[in-house]
Amino acid sequence: MNPNNPILKHHISSQFNEDLVDVNTKFMTMGGLVEQQVANAIHALLDTNANLAIDVQFQDNTVNQFERDIDEALTLILARRHPAAIDLRMVIAMSKANTDLERIGDEAAKIARIAQTLCEEGESPRGYMETRHIGNQVRVMIHDSLDAFARVDAEQALKVLLADADIDREYQSATRTLMTYMIEDPKHISRVINVMWVLRALERIGDHARNIAEQVIYMAKGLDVRHTSVEEIEIKVQQSNTPR
Amino acid sequence: MNPNNPILKHHISSQFNEDLVDVNTKFMTMGGLVEQQVANAIHALLDTNANLAIDVQFQDNTVNQFERDIDEALTLILARRHPAAIDLRMVIAMSKANTDLERIGDEAAKIARIAQTLCEEGESPRGYMETRHIGNQVRVMIHDSLDAFARVDAEQALKVLLADADIDREYQSATRTLMTYMIEDPKHISRVINVMWVLRALERIGDHARNIAEQVIYMAKGLDVRHTSVEEIEIKVQQSNTPR
């Protein structure tokens, strides 16, 4: 049980509390696994490690099983415990974030599949520097969004939203660079396109981490901040901190 | 109110029934809008209609607002009505499918953005035949998955899952064709890559329609068929139809 999570301490019914703690532990374990999958997929690509690439694709089944288990546990909590207020928000936020974690796992498996292809072809193509750089940023985003979820920390979630805007910019710039490589050296087009798919997958992972961060803000503050600019979200979160 | 939806007829509490009917109507209206957005985005691209492309991007705000409204309505139903059994499954399925509809809207807006760029550049590039073909298939998938949702029809949902496997194959083949165009004619690389992004968006839309179909099976049968092969799903659905 996480001593920093304010939601998991206040229940009178011990069975209800136990159910919430259990599903929360599962969610955090899945989060750790998904984080590792992304790290391994990037390593497999950059170090041309085909075995690691195969392992990541295989482990995606475990991620999928976590998704099913967590949704089942959440449905049981809704059916039996009728959570209200912040408990209900936690269940809803976890249900949404669960989908995002599974999708991050899918993107990691996609990167691993491409890594495997590129390993077999040998010779490392252009665009790896960009991949390493954006890959590192995205890993930090996943870590921070999960940490914010564990501590129900809206301020840290805000930082994740800011980081996502950075990644979108760097992704655009990296895509332009790769386009130049292709035009200069058309015979390596298919290899460079593969690297482009990897960058796209990393950008999508950043989006999913942002979605998780938005769910943290919903859970902590009851604010639905989807489709809202980061500036507006900052103001809303600050207002909700000020006692009225 | 939809007379074909078996869930919306059996409640003793008229207020509960009204809440479910209301959110169901909202969901179906959003579905119709999203379907139209995809159709318009494809038309904007193929008929080089820049105004339509701009309109689709603008309308994405309406889709986003629907997503927020539906999730809010579902949360209120959970908090006030404590739905059980098939009612609870409907609420959960709609919450998940709501996310997928919004993402389909995002992909339509992405296609429209690319359409706008390609309109401004003039001259229609290669790969439009493939786009038209896959675009039509994807539109049918969205329509059928929403229809299956409206009628809580697991059999029709199964057909959507089968259609998605087709689209994945055609997407792979179209991507290979585009790759050949690029290698043959490197000076149009950036235009062809834009068409590739469109195909990718269409393939993602197909995935989201499949997710909605999976939620229909969950709602109708209580079976979680995510990450399961279509053959296995067919058997499971048939078994659930046979009285034991």
Short mmCIF file of C-alpha atoms in Angstrom, two decimals:
data_model
loop_
_atom_site.label_atom_id
_atom_site.label_comp_id
_atom_site.label_asym_id
_atom_site.label_seq_id
_atom_site.Cartn_x
_atom_site.Cartn_y
_atom_site.Cartn_z
CA MET A 1 0.00 0.00 0.00
CA ASN A 2 1.18 3.44 -0.91
CA PRO A 3 1.48 5.69 2.19
CA ASN A 4 1.50 8.82 -0.02
CA ASN A 5 -1.91 8.22 -1.57
CA PRO A 6 -4.49 10.27 0.33
CA ILE A 7 -7.42 8.36 -1.19
CA LEU A 8 -6.38 5.04 0.24
CA LYS A 9 -6.50 6.00 3.92
CA HIS A 10 -9.92 7.36 4.69
CA HIS A 11 -12.36 4.47 4.40
CA ILE A 12 -14.46 3.13 7.22
CA SER A 13 -15.23 -0.13 5.44
CA SER A 14 -12.00 -2.09 5.55
CA GLN A 15 -13.11 -4.36 2.71
CA PHE A 16 -13.71 -1.38 0.44
CA ASN A 17 -10.32 0.01 1.34
CA GLU A 18 -8.68 -3.32 0.63
CA ASP A 19 -10.33 -3.49 -2.82
CA LEU A 20 -9.07 -0.01 -3.69
CA VAL A 21 -5.57 -0.75 -2.42
CA ASP A 22 -5.47 -4.00 -4.42
CA VAL A 23 -6.47 -2.46 -7.72
CA ASN A 24 -4.15 0.48 -7.10
CA THR A 25 -1.24 -1.92 -6.54
CA LYS A 26 -2.10 -3.75 -9.78
CA PHE A 27 -2.26 -0.47 -11.67
CA MET A 28 1.14 0.65 -10.36
CA THR A 29 2.70 -2.72 -11.17
CA MET A 30 1.34 -2.49 -14.70
CA GLY A 31 2.71 1.05 -14.93
CA GLY A 32 6.19 -0.14 -13.91
CA LEU A 33 6.04 -2.94 -16.47
CA VAL A 34 4.95 -0.59 -19.27
CA GLU A 35 7.72 1.87 -18.37
CA GLN A 36 10.22 -0.99 -18.63
CA GLN A 37 8.75 -2.12 -21.96
CA VAL A 38 9.32 1.33 -23.46
CA ALA A 39 12.88 1.48 -22.10
CA ASN A 40 13.64 -2.01 -23.46
CA ALA A 41 12.13 -1.28 -26.88
CA ILE A 42 14.32 1.81 -27.26
CA HIS A 43 17.41 -0.09 -26.08
CA ALA A 44 16.66 -2.95 -28.47
CA LEU A 45 16.56 -0.46 -31.33
CA LEU A 46 19.61 1.61 -30.45
CA ASP A 47 21.82 -1.32 -29.41
CA THR A 48 20.52 -3.56 -32.26
CA ASN A 49 19.58 -6.21 -29.71
CA ALA A 50 17.17 -8.55 -31.54
CA ASN A 51 16.61 -10.80 -28.51
CA LEU A 52 15.46 -7.89 -26.40
CA ALA A 53 13.18 -6.78 -29.25
CA ILE A 54 11.55 -10.23 -29.32
CA ASP A 55 11.19 -10.23 -25.54
CA VAL A 56 9.33 -6.90 -25.55
CA GLN A 57 6.83 -8.19 -28.13
CA PHE A 58 6.30 -11.31 -26.04
CA GLN A 59 5.80 -9.37 -22.80
CA ASP A 60 2.98 -7.36 -24.40
CA ASN A 61 0.68 -10.26 -23.49
CA THR A 62 1.40 -9.62 -19.82
CA VAL A 63 0.48 -5.95 -20.25
CA ASN A 64 -2.78 -6.97 -21.95
CA GLN A 65 -3.64 -9.33 -19.10
CA PHE A 66 -3.10 -6.53 -16.60
CA GLU A 67 -5.51 -4.33 -18.56
CA ARG A 68 -8.25 -6.98 -18.36
CA ASP A 69 -7.62 -7.73 -14.66
CA ILE A 70 -7.71 -4.07 -13.67
CA ASP A 71 -10.92 -3.36 -15.57
CA GLU A 72 -12.53 -6.41 -14.01
CA ALA A 73 -11.50 -5.31 -10.52
CA LEU A 74 -12.83 -1.79 -11.16
CA THR A 75 -16.17 -3.14 -12.40
CA LEU A 76 -16.51 -5.23 -9.23
CA ILE A 77 -15.81 -2.18 -7.08
CA LEU A 78 -18.49 -0.21 -8.94
CA ALA A 79 -21.00 -3.05 -8.64
CA ARG A 80 -20.39 -3.88 -4.96
CA ARG A 81 -19.09 -0.77 -3.25
CA HIS A 82 -20.90 2.10 -5.02
CA PRO A 83 -17.97 4.49 -4.60
CA ALA A 84 -18.75 8.21 -4.36
CA ALA A 85 -16.85 11.52 -4.65
CA ILE A 86 -13.06 11.11 -4.85
CA ASP A 87 -13.30 7.30 -4.67
CA LEU A 88 -15.53 7.27 -7.74
CA ARG A 89 -13.19 9.68 -9.49
CA MET A 90 -10.27 7.38 -8.71
CA VAL A 91 -12.10 4.39 -10.21
CA ILE A 92 -13.03 6.35 -13.36
CA ALA A 93 -9.55 7.87 -13.73
CA MET A 94 -7.96 4.45 -13.34
CA SER A 95 -10.30 2.94 -15.91
CA LYS A 96 -9.30 5.60 -18.45
CA ALA A 97 -5.59 5.54 -17.55
CA ASN A 98 -5.62 1.74 -17.78
CA THR A 99 -6.49 2.04 -21.49
CA ASP A 100 -3.64 4.53 -21.96
CA LEU A 101 -1.13 2.26 -20.24
CA GLU A 102 -2.15 -0.62 -22.47
CA ARG A 103 -1.76 1.58 -25.56
CA ILE A 104 1.72 2.64 -24.41
CA GLY A 105 2.49 -1.08 -24.22
CA ASP A 106 1.22 -1.48 -27.80
CA GLU A 107 3.44 1.33 -29.03
CA ALA A 108 6.45 -0.22 -27.24
CA ALA A 109 5.69 -3.53 -28.99
CA LYS A 110 5.50 -1.67 -32.33
CA ILE A 111 8.91 -0.08 -31.71
CA ALA A 112 10.28 -3.50 -30.80
CA ARG A 113 8.90 -4.99 -34.03
CA ILE A 114 10.62 -2.29 -36.07
CA ALA A 115 13.81 -2.75 -34.01
CA GLN A 116 13.77 -6.44 -34.89
CA THR A 117 13.45 -5.66 -38.62
CA LEU A 118 16.24 -3.09 -38.48
CA CYS A 119 18.48 -5.51 -36.53
CA GLU A 120 18.05 -8.14 -39.22
CA GLU A 121 18.99 -5.64 -41.92
CA GLY A 122 22.15 -4.57 -40.03
CA GLU A 123 23.81 -1.12 -40.38
CA SER A 124 22.34 1.57 -38.18
CA PRO A 125 20.35 4.22 -40.06
CA ARG A 126 20.05 7.94 -39.59
CA GLY A 127 17.77 9.46 -36.99
CA TYR A 128 19.03 7.46 -34.00
CA MET A 129 20.22 10.53 -32.16
CA GLU A 130 16.73 12.02 -32.39
CA THR A 131 15.22 8.71 -31.28
CA ARG A 132 17.47 8.52 -28.22
CA HIS A 133 16.70 12.08 -27.25
CA ILE A 134 12.89 11.93 -27.65
CA GLY A 135 12.90 8.41 -26.17
CA ASN A 136 14.52 9.66 -22.97
CA GLN A 137 12.04 12.51 -22.64
CA VAL A 138 9.09 10.21 -23.15
CA ARG A 139 10.36 7.79 -20.51
CA VAL A 140 10.55 10.62 -18.00
CA MET A 141 6.97 11.60 -18.89
CA ILE A 142 5.64 8.10 -18.24
CA HIS A 143 7.49 7.92 -14.96
CA ASP A 144 6.27 11.32 -13.80
CA SER A 145 2.64 10.72 -14.79
CA LEU A 146 2.60 7.43 -12.85
CA ASP A 147 4.26 9.07 -9.88
CA ALA A 148 1.65 11.85 -9.99
CA PHE A 149 -1.07 9.19 -10.13
CA ALA A 150 0.38 7.34 -7.12
CA ARG A 151 0.50 10.51 -5.06
CA VAL A 152 -2.69 12.06 -6.52
CA ASP A 153 -0.55 15.10 -7.23
CA ALA A 154 -2.10 17.63 -9.63
CA GLU A 155 0.97 19.91 -9.58
CA GLN A 156 3.23 17.16 -10.86
CA ALA A 157 0.61 16.20 -13.45
CA LEU A 158 0.83 19.78 -14.75
CA LYS A 159 4.57 19.31 -15.35
CA VAL A 160 3.81 16.27 -17.52
CA LEU A 161 1.45 18.36 -19.65
CA LEU A 162 4.18 20.95 -20.16
CA ALA A 163 6.69 18.25 -21.14
CA ASP A 164 4.28 16.90 -23.78
CA ALA A 165 4.24 20.25 -25.58
CA ASP A 166 8.07 20.05 -25.79
CA ILE A 167 7.97 16.58 -27.27
CA ASP A 168 5.47 17.58 -29.94
CA ARG A 169 7.84 20.34 -31.07
CA GLU A 170 10.88 18.08 -31.12
CA TYR A 171 8.96 15.42 -32.96
CA GLN A 172 8.06 17.90 -35.71
CA SER A 173 11.66 18.99 -36.03
CA ALA A 174 12.99 15.40 -36.10
CA THR A 175 10.47 14.48 -38.80
CA ARG A 176 11.71 17.33 -40.97
CA THR A 177 15.31 16.17 -40.51
CA LEU A 178 14.42 12.63 -41.53
CA MET A 179 12.58 13.93 -44.59
CA THR A 180 15.80 15.67 -45.66
CA TYR A 181 17.77 12.42 -45.24
CA MET A 182 15.31 10.65 -47.51
CA ILE A 183 15.49 13.24 -50.23
CA GLU A 184 19.31 13.27 -50.08
CA ASP A 185 19.64 9.51 -50.08
CA PRO A 186 16.57 7.83 -51.64
CA LYS A 187 18.01 4.33 -51.58
CA HIS A 188 17.63 4.22 -47.78
CA ILE A 189 14.03 5.48 -47.81
CA SER A 190 12.47 2.36 -46.34
CA ARG A 191 14.93 2.30 -43.42
CA VAL A 192 14.42 5.97 -42.65
CA ILE A 193 10.62 5.51 -42.81
CA ASN A 194 10.96 2.81 -40.17
CA VAL A 195 12.74 5.29 -37.90
CA MET A 196 9.94 7.75 -38.64
CA TRP A 197 7.39 5.20 -37.39
CA VAL A 198 9.44 4.83 -34.22
CA LEU A 199 9.38 8.59 -33.64
CA ARG A 200 5.64 8.62 -34.29
CA ALA A 201 5.19 5.83 -31.72
CA LEU A 202 7.22 7.82 -29.17
CA GLU A 203 5.10 10.89 -29.82
CA ARG A 204 1.95 8.81 -29.29
CA ILE A 205 3.40 7.49 -26.01
CA GLY A 206 3.87 11.10 -24.92
CA ASP A 207 0.19 11.74 -25.71
CA HIS A 208 -0.86 8.78 -23.58
CA ALA A 209 1.30 9.96 -20.67
CA ARG A 210 -0.41 13.34 -21.00
CA ASN A 211 -3.82 11.62 -20.91
CA ILE A 212 -2.82 9.88 -17.67
CA ALA A 213 -1.73 13.22 -16.22
CA GLU A 214 -5.11 14.73 -17.17
CA GLN A 215 -6.82 11.90 -15.30
CA VAL A 216 -4.67 12.68 -12.23
CA ILE A 217 -5.99 16.25 -12.28
CA TYR A 218 -9.53 14.93 -12.63
CA MET A 219 -9.00 12.53 -9.73
CA ALA A 220 -7.38 15.12 -7.46
CA LYS A 221 -9.50 18.16 -8.31
CA GLY A 222 -12.65 16.93 -10.04
CA LEU A 223 -11.72 19.05 -13.06
CA ASP A 224 -12.08 17.68 -16.60
CA VAL A 225 -9.11 19.37 -18.28
CA ARG A 226 -9.13 17.45 -21.56
CA HIS A 227 -8.95 19.61 -24.70
CA THR A 228 -7.83 22.59 -22.64
CA SER A 229 -4.62 24.58 -23.10
CA VAL A 230 -1.89 24.10 -20.50
CA GLU A 231 -2.15 27.78 -19.54
CA GLU A 232 -5.86 27.45 -18.78
CA ILE A 233 -5.27 24.23 -16.87
CA GLU A 234 -2.63 25.92 -14.71
CA ILE A 235 -5.10 28.67 -13.79
CA LYS A 236 -7.89 26.17 -13.02
CA VAL A 237 -5.65 24.05 -10.81
CA GLN A 238 -4.39 27.12 -8.93
CA GLN A 239 -7.96 28.37 -8.42
CA SER A 240 -8.97 25.01 -7.03
CA ASN A 241 -6.09 25.25 -4.51
CA THR A 242 -7.30 28.61 -3.20
CA PRO A 243 -9.94 28.23 -0.49
CA ARG A 244 -13.13 30.03 -1.54
CA MET B 1 -35.41 6.77 -27.62
CA ASN B 2 -34.23 3.78 -29.56
CA PRO B 3 -36.90 1.05 -29.67
CA ASN B 4 -34.29 -1.58 -30.66
CA ASN B 5 -32.15 -1.19 -27.57
CA PRO B 6 -33.11 -3.90 -25.08
CA ILE B 7 -31.30 -2.20 -22.20
CA LEU B 8 -33.42 0.93 -22.34
CA LYS B 9 -36.78 -0.70 -21.71
CA HIS B 10 -36.61 -2.66 -18.50
CA HIS B 11 -36.22 -0.17 -15.67
CA ILE B 12 -38.68 0.29 -12.88
CA SER B 13 -37.28 3.68 -11.88
CA SER B 14 -38.36 6.04 -14.63
CA GLN B 15 -35.72 8.60 -13.66
CA PHE B 16 -32.95 6.02 -14.05
CA ASN B 17 -34.35 5.01 -17.43
CA GLU B 18 -34.51 8.63 -18.53
CA ASP B 19 -30.86 9.17 -17.56
CA LEU B 20 -29.77 6.14 -19.56
CA VAL B 21 -31.87 7.16 -22.58
CA ASP B 22 -30.44 10.70 -22.45
CA VAL B 23 -26.81 9.64 -22.38
CA ASN B 24 -27.47 7.02 -25.04
CA THR B 25 -28.98 9.68 -27.32
CA LYS B 26 -25.95 11.93 -26.74
CA PHE B 27 -23.60 9.05 -27.55
CA MET B 28 -25.43 8.24 -30.78
CA THR B 29 -25.48 11.90 -31.82
CA MET B 30 -21.74 12.12 -31.21
CA GLY B 31 -21.30 8.92 -33.23
CA GLY B 32 -23.21 10.41 -36.17
CA LEU B 33 -21.12 13.58 -36.01
CA VAL B 34 -17.85 11.65 -35.90
CA GLU B 35 -18.94 9.51 -38.85
CA GLN B 36 -19.64 12.70 -40.80
CA GLN B 37 -16.29 14.18 -39.78
CA VAL B 38 -14.44 11.19 -41.24
CA ALA B 39 -16.50 11.34 -44.46
CA ASN B 40 -15.86 15.07 -44.80
CA ALA B 41 -12.13 14.76 -44.11
CA ILE B 42 -11.78 12.16 -46.87
CA HIS B 43 -13.85 14.26 -49.28
CA ALA B 44 -11.81 17.35 -48.47
CA LEU B 45 -8.66 15.44 -49.37
CA LEU B 46 -9.87 13.71 -52.52
CA ASP B 47 -11.77 16.71 -53.93
CA THR B 48 -9.07 19.20 -52.78
CA ASN B 49 -11.74 21.17 -50.92
CA ALA B 50 -9.81 23.43 -48.52
CA ASN B 51 -12.93 24.98 -47.00
CA LEU B 52 -14.30 21.61 -46.03
CA ALA B 53 -10.89 20.71 -44.56
CA ILE B 54 -10.98 23.81 -42.39
CA ASP B 55 -14.54 23.08 -41.32
CA VAL B 56 -13.63 19.56 -40.14
CA GLN B 57 -10.82 20.92 -37.98
CA PHE B 58 -13.17 23.50 -36.50
CA GLN B 59 -15.91 20.94 -35.78
CA ASP B 60 -13.46 18.87 -33.73
CA ASN B 61 -14.28 21.17 -30.81
CA THR B 62 -17.88 19.99 -30.93
CA VAL B 63 -16.72 16.37 -30.79
CA ASN B 64 -14.54 17.17 -27.78
CA GLN B 65 -17.44 18.83 -26.00
CA PHE B 66 -19.57 15.72 -26.56
CA GLU B 67 -16.84 13.59 -24.99
CA ARG B 68 -16.82 15.73 -21.85
CA ASP B 69 -20.63 15.86 -21.62
CA ILE B 70 -21.05 12.11 -22.01
CA ASP B 71 -18.40 11.29 -19.40
CA GLU B 72 -20.02 13.74 -16.99
CA ALA B 73 -23.45 12.17 -17.54
CA LEU B 74 -22.02 8.68 -17.01
CA THR B 75 -20.31 9.71 -13.79
CA LEU B 76 -23.60 11.13 -12.48
CA ILE B 77 -25.38 7.87 -13.31
CA LEU B 78 -22.72 5.90 -11.43
CA ALA B 79 -22.88 8.23 -8.44
CA ARG B 80 -26.68 8.46 -8.19
CA ARG B 81 -28.16 5.31 -9.68
CA HIS B 82 -25.63 2.58 -8.79
CA PRO B 83 -26.31 0.61 -11.98
CA ALA B 84 -25.83 -3.17 -11.85
CA ALA B 85 -25.46 -6.04 -14.34
CA ILE B 86 -26.16 -5.06 -17.96
CA ASP B 87 -26.84 -1.40 -17.00
CA LEU B 88 -23.41 -1.16 -15.42
CA ARG B 89 -21.85 -2.83 -18.45
CA MET B 90 -23.57 -0.31 -20.70
CA VAL B 91 -22.16 2.59 -18.67
CA ILE B 92 -18.65 1.13 -18.71
CA ALA B 93 -18.82 0.24 -22.43
CA MET B 94 -20.03 3.74 -23.27
CA SER B 95 -17.27 5.33 -21.21
CA LYS B 96 -14.63 3.34 -23.14
CA ALA B 97 -16.33 3.79 -26.53
CA ASN B 98 -16.66 7.52 -25.85
CA THR B 99 -12.85 7.77 -25.76
CA ASP B 100 -12.64 5.87 -29.04
CA LEU B 101 -15.17 8.14 -30.74
CA GLU B 102 -13.23 11.20 -29.65
CA ARG B 103 -9.99 9.68 -31.00
CA ILE B 104 -11.70 8.95 -34.32
CA GLY B 105 -12.61 12.64 -34.36
CA ASP B 106 -8.93 13.49 -33.72
CA GLU B 107 -7.81 11.32 -36.61
CA ALA B 108 -10.41 12.96 -38.89
CA ALA B 109 -9.04 16.37 -37.88
CA LYS B 110 -5.50 15.14 -38.65
CA ILE B 111 -6.60 13.99 -42.12
CA ALA B 112 -8.28 17.37 -42.66
CA ARG B 113 -5.08 19.19 -41.64
CA ILE B 114 -3.09 17.20 -44.19
CA ALA B 115 -5.83 17.75 -46.79
CA GLN B 116 -5.51 21.49 -46.24
CA THR B 117 -1.73 21.35 -46.76
CA LEU B 118 -2.10 19.26 -49.91
CA CYS B 119 -4.81 21.59 -51.25
CA GLU B 120 -2.51 24.56 -50.84
CA GLU B 121 0.28 22.77 -52.71
CA GLY B 122 -2.05 21.86 -55.62
CA GLU B 123 -1.57 18.81 -57.90
CA SER B 124 -2.97 15.57 -56.58
CA PRO B 125 -0.35 13.04 -55.51
CA ARG B 126 -0.20 9.28 -55.81
CA GLY B 127 -2.00 6.99 -53.42
CA TYR B 128 -5.44 8.60 -53.70
CA MET B 129 -7.03 5.43 -55.09
CA GLU B 130 -5.85 3.51 -52.01
CA THR B 131 -7.07 6.31 -49.75
CA ARG B 132 -10.53 6.29 -51.31
CA HIS B 133 -10.78 2.53 -51.04
CA ILE B 134 -9.61 2.19 -47.42
CA GLY B 135 -11.55 5.33 -46.51
CA ASN B 136 -14.81 3.78 -47.69
CA GLN B 137 -14.18 0.58 -45.77
CA VAL B 138 -13.39 2.48 -42.59
CA ARG B 139 -16.57 4.53 -42.89
CA VAL B 140 -18.63 1.35 -43.12
CA MET B 141 -16.84 0.03 -40.01
CA ILE B 142 -17.70 3.11 -37.95
CA HIS B 143 -21.30 2.97 -39.10
CA ASP B 144 -21.66 -0.73 -38.33
CA SER B 145 -20.00 -0.51 -34.92
CA LEU B 146 -22.34 2.33 -33.90
CA ASP B 147 -25.33 0.44 -35.25
CA ALA B 148 -24.25 -2.63 -33.27
CA PHE B 149 -23.92 -0.43 -30.18
CA ALA B 150 -27.40 1.04 -30.67
CA ARG B 151 -28.97 -2.40 -30.99
CA VAL B 152 -26.64 -4.12 -28.45
CA ASP B 153 -25.95 -6.63 -31.22
CA ALA B 154 -22.93 -8.89 -30.63
CA GLU B 155 -23.31 -10.65 -33.99
CA GLN B 156 -22.97 -7.40 -35.92
CA ALA B 157 -20.05 -6.39 -33.70
CA LEU B 158 -18.31 -9.59 -34.80
CA LYS B 159 -18.59 -8.47 -38.44
CA VAL B 160 -16.78 -5.24 -37.56
CA LEU B 161 -13.92 -7.24 -36.05
CA LEU B 162 -13.62 -9.26 -39.26
CA ALA B 163 -13.61 -6.07 -41.37
CA ASP B 164 -10.75 -4.64 -39.29
CA ALA B 165 -8.51 -7.58 -40.20
CA ASP B 166 -9.16 -6.79 -43.90
CA ILE B 167 -8.23 -3.15 -43.44
CA ASP B 168 -4.97 -4.00 -41.72
CA ARG B 169 -3.98 -6.13 -44.70
CA GLU B 170 -4.91 -3.47 -47.25
CA TYR B 171 -3.09 -0.82 -45.25
CA GLN B 172 0.11 -2.89 -45.34
CA SER B 173 -0.19 -3.32 -49.08
CA ALA B 174 -0.95 0.37 -49.72
CA THR B 175 2.07 1.37 -47.61
CA ARG B 176 4.32 -0.82 -49.73
CA THR B 177 2.93 0.75 -52.92
CA LEU B 178 3.60 4.26 -51.59
CA MET B 179 7.13 3.26 -50.63
CA THR B 180 7.73 2.24 -54.25
CA TYR B 181 6.44 5.62 -55.49
CA MET B 182 8.88 7.39 -53.22
CA ILE B 183 11.86 5.39 -54.36
CA GLU B 184 10.89 5.92 -58.02
CA ASP B 185 10.25 9.63 -57.64
CA PRO B 186 12.16 11.07 -54.67
CA LYS B 187 11.28 14.70 -55.41
CA HIS B 188 7.68 14.04 -54.30
CA ILE B 189 8.67 12.29 -51.08
CA SER B 190 7.12 14.83 -48.75
CA ARG B 191 3.76 14.71 -50.57
CA VAL B 192 3.66 10.93 -50.59
CA ILE B 193 4.57 10.84 -46.89
CA ASN B 194 1.56 13.04 -46.23
CA VAL B 195 -0.65 10.49 -47.97
CA MET B 196 1.01 7.80 -45.85
CA TRP B 197 0.00 9.68 -42.69
CA VAL B 198 -3.57 9.76 -44.02
CA LEU B 199 -3.56 5.99 -44.53
CA ARG B 200 -2.13 5.54 -41.06
CA ALA B 201 -4.93 7.70 -39.63
CA LEU B 202 -7.53 5.61 -41.47
CA GLU B 203 -5.98 2.43 -40.13
CA ARG B 204 -6.14 3.87 -36.59
CA ILE B 205 -9.80 4.78 -37.14
CA GLY B 206 -10.42 1.15 -38.06
CA ASP B 207 -8.78 0.12 -34.77
CA HIS B 208 -11.04 2.46 -32.81
CA ALA B 209 -14.15 1.10 -34.57
CA ARG B 210 -12.96 -2.37 -33.60
CA ASN B 211 -12.56 -1.24 -29.98
CA ILE B 212 -16.17 0.01 -30.02
CA ALA B 213 -17.31 -3.34 -31.42
CA GLU B 214 -15.44 -5.13 -28.62
CA GLN B 215 -17.29 -2.98 -26.11
CA VAL B 216 -20.60 -3.97 -27.73
CA ILE B 217 -19.75 -7.64 -27.13
CA TYR B 218 -18.84 -6.81 -23.53
CA MET B 219 -22.11 -4.93 -23.05
CA ALA B 220 -24.25 -7.63 -24.68
CA LYS B 221 -22.53 -10.74 -23.34
CA GLY B 222 -20.38 -9.70 -20.40
CA LEU B 223 -17.33 -11.06 -22.24
CA ASP B 224 -14.05 -9.13 -22.31
CA VAL B 225 -12.80 -10.04 -25.82
CA ARG B 226 -9.93 -7.57 -26.06
CA HIS B 227 -6.61 -9.07 -27.20
CA THR B 228 -8.40 -12.19 -28.44
CA SER B 229 -8.34 -13.56 -32.00
CA VAL B 230 -11.53 -13.15 -34.05
CA GLU B 231 -11.86 -16.95 -34.30
CA GLU B 232 -11.83 -17.32 -30.51
CA ILE B 233 -14.29 -14.45 -30.13
CA GLU B 234 -16.69 -16.11 -32.58
CA ILE B 235 -16.64 -19.30 -30.53
CA LYS B 236 -17.14 -17.43 -27.25
CA VAL B 237 -20.08 -15.44 -28.60
CA GLN B 238 -21.71 -18.59 -30.01
CA GLN B 239 -21.25 -20.43 -26.72
CA SER B 240 -22.87 -17.56 -24.86
CA ASN B 241 -25.88 -17.83 -27.19
CA THR B 242 -26.38 -21.51 -26.43
CA PRO B 243 -28.47 -22.07 -23.30
CA ARG B 244 -26.48 -24.13 -20.81
#
